[in-house]
Coordinates of C-alpha atoms in Angstrom, one line a residue:
X388 CA -25.2 56.0 -40.6
X389 CA -23.1 53.7 -42.6
X390 CA -20.0 54.4 -40.5
X391 CA -22.0 53.7 -37.5
X392 CA -23.4 50.4 -38.8
X393 CA -19.8 49.3 -39.8
X394 CA -18.6 49.9 -36.3
X395 CA -21.4 48.1 -34.8
X396 CA -20.7 45.2 -37.2
X397 CA -17.0 45.2 -36.3
X398 CA -17.9 45.3 -32.5
X399 CA -20.2 42.5 -33.0
X400 CA -17.6 40.4 -34.8
X401 CA -14.9 41.3 -32.2
X402 CA -17.5 40.2 -29.5
X403 CA -18.3 37.0 -31.3
X404 CA -14.5 36.5 -31.7
X405 CA -14.1 37.1 -27.9
X406 CA -17.0 34.5 -27.2
X407 CA -15.5 31.9 -29.5
X408 CA -11.9 32.4 -27.9
X409 CA -13.4 32.4 -24.5
X410 CA -15.3 29.3 -25.3
X411 CA -12.1 27.6 -26.6
X412 CA -10.4 28.8 -23.5
X413 CA -13.2 27.3 -21.3
X414 CA -12.8 24.1 -23.3
X415 CA -9.0 24.3 -22.8
X416 CA -9.4 24.8 -19.0
X417 CA -12.2 22.3 -18.8
X418 CA -9.8 19.4 -20.1
X419 CA -7.8 19.5 -16.9
X420 CA -10.8 18.7 -14.5
X421 CA -11.2 15.3 -16.0
X422 CA -9.5 14.1 -13.0
X423 CA -12.8 14.5 -11.1
X424 CA -14.0 11.1 -11.9
X425 CA -17.5 9.8 -11.1
X426 CA -18.4 8.1 -7.6
X427 CA -19.3 5.1 -9.6
X428 CA -15.9 4.9 -11.0
X429 CA -14.3 5.3 -7.5
X430 CA -16.6 2.5 -6.0
X431 CA -15.6 0.2 -9.0
X432 CA -11.9 0.8 -8.3
X433 CA -12.5 0.1 -4.4
X434 CA -14.3 -3.1 -5.2
X435 CA -11.9 -4.4 -7.7
X436 CA -9.0 -3.7 -5.3
X437 CA -10.8 -5.5 -2.4
X438 CA -11.6 -8.5 -4.4
X439 CA -7.9 -8.6 -5.7
X440 CA -6.5 -8.1 -2.2
X441 CA -8.6 -11.1 -0.9
X442 CA -7.8 -13.3 -3.9
X443 CA -4.1 -12.4 -3.7
X444 CA -3.8 -13.2 0.0
X445 CA -5.5 -16.5 -0.3
X446 CA -3.4 -17.6 -3.4
X447 CA 0.0 -16.4 -1.8
X448 CA -1.0 -18.4 1.4
X449 CA -1.5 -21.4 -0.8
X450 CA 1.6 -21.2 -2.6
X451 CA 3.9 -20.6 0.6
X452 CA 2.2 -23.5 2.5
X453 CA 1.9 -26.2 -0.2
X454 CA 4.3 -29.2 -0.2
X455 CA 5.8 -28.3 -3.5
X456 CA 9.2 -26.8 -4.3
X457 CA 9.2 -23.4 -2.7
X458 CA 9.9 -20.4 -5.0
X459 CA 11.9 -17.4 -4.2
X460 CA 9.7 -14.6 -3.0
X461 CA 12.4 -12.0 -3.9
X462 CA 12.2 -13.0 -7.6
X463 CA 8.3 -12.8 -7.5
X464 CA 8.3 -9.2 -6.1
X465 CA 10.8 -8.3 -8.8
X466 CA 8.8 -9.7 -11.6
X467 CA 5.7 -8.0 -10.3
X468 CA 7.4 -4.6 -10.7
X469 CA 8.4 -5.5 -14.3
X470 CA 4.8 -6.4 -15.2
X471 CA 3.4 -3.2 -13.5
X472 CA 6.0 -1.1 -15.4
X473 CA 5.0 -2.7 -18.8
X474 CA 1.3 -2.2 -17.9
X475 CA 1.9 1.5 -16.9
X476 CA 3.8 2.2 -20.2
X477 CA 1.0 0.6 -22.3
X478 CA -1.7 2.6 -20.6
X479 CA 0.4 5.9 -21.0
X480 CA 0.9 5.0 -24.6
X481 CA -2.8 5.0 -25.0
X482 CA -3.4 8.0 -23.0
X483 CA -1.1 10.1 -25.0
X484 CA -2.8 9.0 -28.3
X485 CA 0.3 9.1 -30.4
X486 CA 3.8 7.8 -30.7
X487 CA 5.3 11.3 -30.9
X488 CA 3.6 12.4 -27.7
X489 CA 4.4 9.2 -25.9
X490 CA 8.1 9.7 -26.7
X491 CA 8.1 13.3 -25.8
X492 CA 6.3 12.5 -22.3
X493 CA 9.0 9.6 -21.6
X494 CA 11.7 11.9 -22.6
X495 CA 10.6 14.9 -20.5
X496 CA 9.4 13.1 -17.4
X497 CA 11.5 10.0 -17.2
X498 CA 14.9 10.4 -19.1
X499 CA 15.0 14.1 -18.3
X500 CA 13.9 14.1 -14.7
X501 CA 16.6 12.4 -12.6
X502 CA 15.3 14.4 -9.5
X503 CA 11.7 12.9 -10.0
X504 CA 13.1 9.4 -10.3
X505 CA 15.1 9.8 -7.1
X506 CA 12.0 11.2 -5.3
X507 CA 10.1 8.1 -6.4
X508 CA 12.7 5.7 -5.4
X509 CA 11.8 6.3 -1.8
X510 CA 8.3 4.6 -2.0
X511 CA 9.9 2.0 -4.3
X512 CA 12.4 0.9 -1.7
X513 CA 9.6 0.9 1.1
X514 CA 7.1 -1.0 -1.1
X515 CA 9.8 -3.5 -2.0
X516 CA 10.4 -4.3 1.7
X517 CA 6.5 -4.4 2.4
X518 CA 6.0 -6.9 -0.4
X519 CA 8.8 -9.2 0.8
X520 CA 7.5 -8.9 4.4
X521 CA 4.0 -9.9 3.1
X522 CA 5.6 -13.2 1.7
X523 CA 7.3 -13.8 5.0
X524 CA 4.1 -13.2 7.1
X525 CA 1.9 -15.4 4.9
X526 CA 4.6 -18.3 5.2
X527 CA 4.1 -18.2 9.0
X528 CA 0.4 -16.9 9.6
X529 CA -2.9 -17.9 8.4
X530 CA -4.5 -15.8 5.7
X531 CA -7.4 -14.5 7.9
X532 CA -5.1 -13.7 10.9
X533 CA -2.7 -11.9 8.5
X534 CA -5.5 -9.9 7.0
X535 CA -6.9 -8.8 10.3
X536 CA -3.5 -8.0 11.8
X537 CA -2.5 -6.1 8.7
X538 CA -5.4 -3.8 9.3
X539 CA -3.2 -2.1 11.8
X540 CA -1.9 -0.1 8.7
X541 CA -5.2 2.0 9.0
X542 CA -4.0 3.8 12.3
X543 CA -0.5 4.0 10.9
X544 CA -1.7 5.5 7.8
X545 CA -4.0 7.9 9.6
X546 CA -1.1 9.0 11.8
X547 CA 1.2 9.5 8.5
X548 CA -1.7 11.3 6.8
X549 CA -1.9 13.9 9.9
X550 CA 1.9 14.4 10.2
X551 CA 2.9 14.4 6.4
X552 CA -0.3 15.9 4.7
X553 CA -1.2 18.3 7.5
X554 CA -4.8 17.0 7.6
X555 CA -7.0 16.7 10.6
X556 CA -9.3 13.8 11.5
X557 CA -12.5 14.1 13.4
X558 CA -13.1 12.7 16.8
X559 CA -15.4 10.0 15.2
X560 CA -12.6 9.0 12.7
X561 CA -10.0 8.6 15.6
X562 CA -12.5 6.6 17.6
X563 CA -12.9 4.4 14.6
X564 CA -9.2 3.9 14.3
X565 CA -8.9 3.0 17.9
X566 CA -11.8 0.6 17.8
X567 CA -10.0 -1.2 14.9
X568 CA -6.9 -1.6 17.1
X569 CA -9.0 -3.1 20.0
X570 CA -10.7 -5.4 17.5
X571 CA -7.3 -6.7 16.2
X572 CA -6.1 -7.2 19.9
X573 CA -9.2 -9.2 20.8
X574 CA -8.8 -11.5 17.6
X575 CA -5.2 -12.3 18.6
X576 CA -6.0 -12.8 22.1
X577 CA -7.4 -16.4 21.2
X578 CA -6.4 -16.8 17.5
X579 CA -7.9 -19.3 15.2
X580 CA -6.0 -22.5 14.2
X581 CA -5.5 -24.0 10.7
X582 CA -5.3 -27.6 10.2
X583 CA -4.2 -28.1 6.7
X584 CA -0.9 -26.6 6.6
X585 CA 2.1 -29.0 6.0
X586 CA 5.0 -26.7 6.7
X587 CA 6.5 -25.5 9.8
X588 CA 5.5 -21.9 11.0
X589 CA 6.8 -19.3 13.4
X590 CA 4.0 -17.1 14.5
X591 CA 6.4 -14.7 16.2
X592 CA 8.3 -14.2 12.9
X593 CA 4.9 -13.7 11.1
X594 CA 3.7 -11.1 13.4
X595 CA 7.0 -9.3 13.3
X596 CA 6.9 -9.3 9.4
X597 CA 3.3 -7.9 9.7
X598 CA 4.5 -5.1 11.9
X599 CA 7.1 -4.0 9.4
X600 CA 4.7 -4.3 6.5
X601 CA 2.2 -2.1 8.2
X602 CA 4.9 0.7 8.9
X603 CA 5.9 0.4 5.2
X604 CA 2.3 0.5 4.0
X605 CA 1.4 3.7 6.0
X606 CA 4.5 5.6 5.1
X607 CA 4.8 4.7 1.6
X608 CA 1.1 5.2 0.7
X609 CA 0.9 8.6 2.2
X610 CA 4.3 9.6 0.5
X611 CA 3.0 8.5 -2.9
X612 CA -0.3 10.3 -2.4
X613 CA 1.7 13.5 -1.5
X614 CA 3.7 13.2 -4.8
X615 CA 0.7 12.3 -6.8
X616 CA -1.5 15.3 -5.6
X617 CA 1.4 17.9 -5.5
X618 CA 1.7 18.2 -9.3
X619 CA -0.5 17.7 -12.5
X620 CA 1.8 14.9 -13.8
X621 CA 0.0 11.9 -15.1
X622 CA -0.6 9.0 -12.8
X623 CA 0.9 6.6 -15.1
X624 CA 4.2 8.8 -15.6
X625 CA 4.5 8.7 -11.8
X626 CA 4.0 4.8 -11.9
X627 CA 6.5 4.5 -14.5
X628 CA 9.1 6.6 -12.5
X629 CA 8.3 4.5 -9.4
X630 CA 8.4 1.0 -11.1
X631 CA 11.7 1.7 -12.8
X632 CA 13.2 2.5 -9.3
X633 CA 11.5 -0.5 -8.0
X634 CA 13.0 -2.9 -10.5
X635 CA 16.5 -1.7 -9.6
X636 CA 15.8 -2.1 -5.8
X637 CA 14.1 -5.4 -6.0
X638 CA 16.9 -6.8 -8.4
X639 CA 19.4 -5.8 -5.7
X640 CA 17.4 -7.5 -3.0
X641 CA 17.3 -10.6 -5.2
X642 CA 20.9 -11.1 -5.4
X643 CA 21.6 -9.8 -1.9
X644 CA 19.1 -12.3 -0.1
X645 CA 19.1 -15.3 -2.5
X646 CA 21.8 -14.7 -4.9
X647 CA 23.8 -17.9 -4.2
X648 CA 20.7 -20.2 -4.4
X649 CA 19.4 -18.5 -7.6
X650 CA 22.7 -19.1 -9.3
X651 CA 22.4 -22.8 -8.3
X652 CA 18.7 -23.5 -9.0
X653 CA 17.7 -20.6 -11.4
X654 CA 15.7 -17.5 -11.2
X655 CA 12.4 -19.1 -11.9
X656 CA 13.0 -22.2 -9.5
X657 CA 9.7 -23.5 -8.1
X658 CA 7.3 -21.4 -10.3
X659 CA 3.9 -22.8 -11.0
X660 CA 0.8 -21.6 -12.6
X661 CA -0.4 -20.5 -9.1
X662 CA 2.8 -18.5 -8.6
X663 CA 2.2 -16.7 -11.8
X664 CA -1.3 -16.1 -10.8
X665 CA -0.1 -14.6 -7.5
X666 CA 2.1 -12.3 -9.6
X667 CA -0.7 -11.4 -11.9
X668 CA -2.9 -10.5 -8.8
X669 CA -0.1 -8.3 -7.3
X670 CA 0.4 -6.4 -10.5
X671 CA -3.2 -5.7 -11.1
X672 CA -3.6 -4.8 -7.5
X673 CA -0.8 -2.4 -7.3
X674 CA -2.4 -0.4 -10.5
X675 CA -5.8 -0.4 -8.8
X676 CA -4.2 0.8 -5.7
X677 CA -2.5 3.7 -7.3
X678 CA -5.6 4.7 -8.9
X679 CA -7.6 4.7 -5.6
X680 CA -4.8 6.9 -4.0
X681 CA -5.1 9.2 -6.8
X682 CA -8.8 9.8 -6.6
X683 CA -9.6 9.2 -3.0
X684 CA -7.0 8.8 -0.3
X685 CA -5.1 6.2 1.7
X686 CA -7.6 6.0 4.7
X687 CA -10.3 5.1 2.3
X688 CA -8.1 2.5 0.7
X689 CA -7.4 1.0 4.1
X690 CA -11.0 0.8 5.1
X691 CA -12.0 -0.9 1.9
X692 CA -9.9 -3.9 3.0
X693 CA -12.5 -4.7 5.7
X694 CA -14.5 -6.6 3.0
X695 CA -11.3 -8.5 2.0
X696 CA -10.9 -9.8 5.6
X697 CA -14.5 -11.4 5.3
X698 CA -13.7 -12.9 2.0
X699 CA -10.2 -14.2 3.2
X700 CA -11.7 -15.7 6.3
X701 CA -14.5 -17.6 4.4
X702 CA -11.7 -18.9 1.9
X703 CA -9.5 -19.9 4.6
X704 CA -12.2 -22.0 6.4
X705 CA -13.0 -23.7 3.0
X706 CA -9.5 -24.1 1.7
X707 CA -7.3 -24.4 4.7
X708 CA -9.6 -25.9 7.3
X709 CA -9.4 -22.8 9.3
X710 CA -11.1 -23.2 12.8
X711 CA -12.9 -20.2 14.2
X712 CA -13.2 -20.8 17.9
X713 CA -16.3 -20.1 19.8
X714 CA -15.9 -18.3 23.3
X715 CA -16.6 -20.2 26.4
X716 CA -19.7 -18.0 27.3
X717 CA -21.1 -18.9 23.9
X718 CA -20.6 -22.6 24.6
X719 CA -22.4 -22.3 27.9
X720 CA -25.4 -20.4 26.4
X721 CA -25.6 -23.1 23.6
X722 CA -25.4 -25.9 26.2
X723 CA -28.2 -24.1 28.4
X724 CA -30.4 -23.7 25.4
X725 CA -30.0 -27.3 24.5
X726 CA -30.9 -28.3 28.1
X727 CA -34.4 -26.4 27.8
X728 CA -35.6 -28.6 24.8
X729 CA -37.0 -32.0 25.5
X730 CA -34.4 -34.5 24.5
X731 CA -34.4 -38.3 23.7
X732 CA -32.1 -40.8 25.4
X733 CA -30.2 -41.0 22.2
X734 CA -29.8 -37.2 22.1
X735 CA -28.8 -37.2 25.7
X736 CA -26.1 -39.7 25.1
X737 CA -24.7 -37.7 22.2
X738 CA -24.6 -34.5 24.0
X739 CA -22.9 -36.1 26.9
X740 CA -20.1 -37.3 24.6
X741 CA -20.0 -34.3 22.4
X742 CA -17.0 -32.7 24.0

């Protein structure tokens, strides 16, 4: 009886040990799914990204159309990459929790992974082209027109998603994409006019820059999403890899494009508080964009920009005197409605001389 009891006790202890070890294993395996963030966090990131995108467009438009000394857009793009790198390094240091783990992570994933750096240099180059095209486009197009036209990145992103990630879109999703294209065409059929811009603009050059930015945005976004979701590497490690390559690429662009003038006038020529504000918005927006791509996808990121269009249009009306035209049919309906109301001689005189 004593032997049986001992065997039962030992079995129970082994069972308890197995339960404890399995519980530890469960806790160890449960640490990985922390990537599954809540819906509230996703909505928060989308909302912040939308607000930052609208503010960035308006602020950038202001800095490129004011009568002050014009700064070099290539240097602004380069400084943005530097700030994003510093922010990503700080967040990774907080995420790792100790200086030793932080150094080990950088040594393993950055210094010891030249192939990964080369892999992330592709979106770095494409994003650098896209950011410079945004500066060129907003130097020649109104902020609202730019925002609407730039939404052609959604069908481009959808096409890249199907081709590069082997995903399928429903008929309703494709119909939504083509309706967006039709809306952009209708908006540009009779574009709005801005009245408070004091610099010469070339709309054809602006639309060409938007077209290049659209192609770059679709390809680079889907490529980065594929890299992020193909491994368990930390988002901030991936950002550091990409921004390191981005700094090198943008520095080359700075001196190839504006090297002579920068040597003459200086790297920070024309910088004001508004320019630094634009750089800050671009940096924060870039980080939030990477978070949105990580936890949702590029199509969701693209459709979230619809609210940014509304905000940019309202701000353009208030700040730049944007005139939103009313169609001829709407004018006739308004005049017909006015005619049905009894009017005084003074009102008749005003309506006759209104146009």
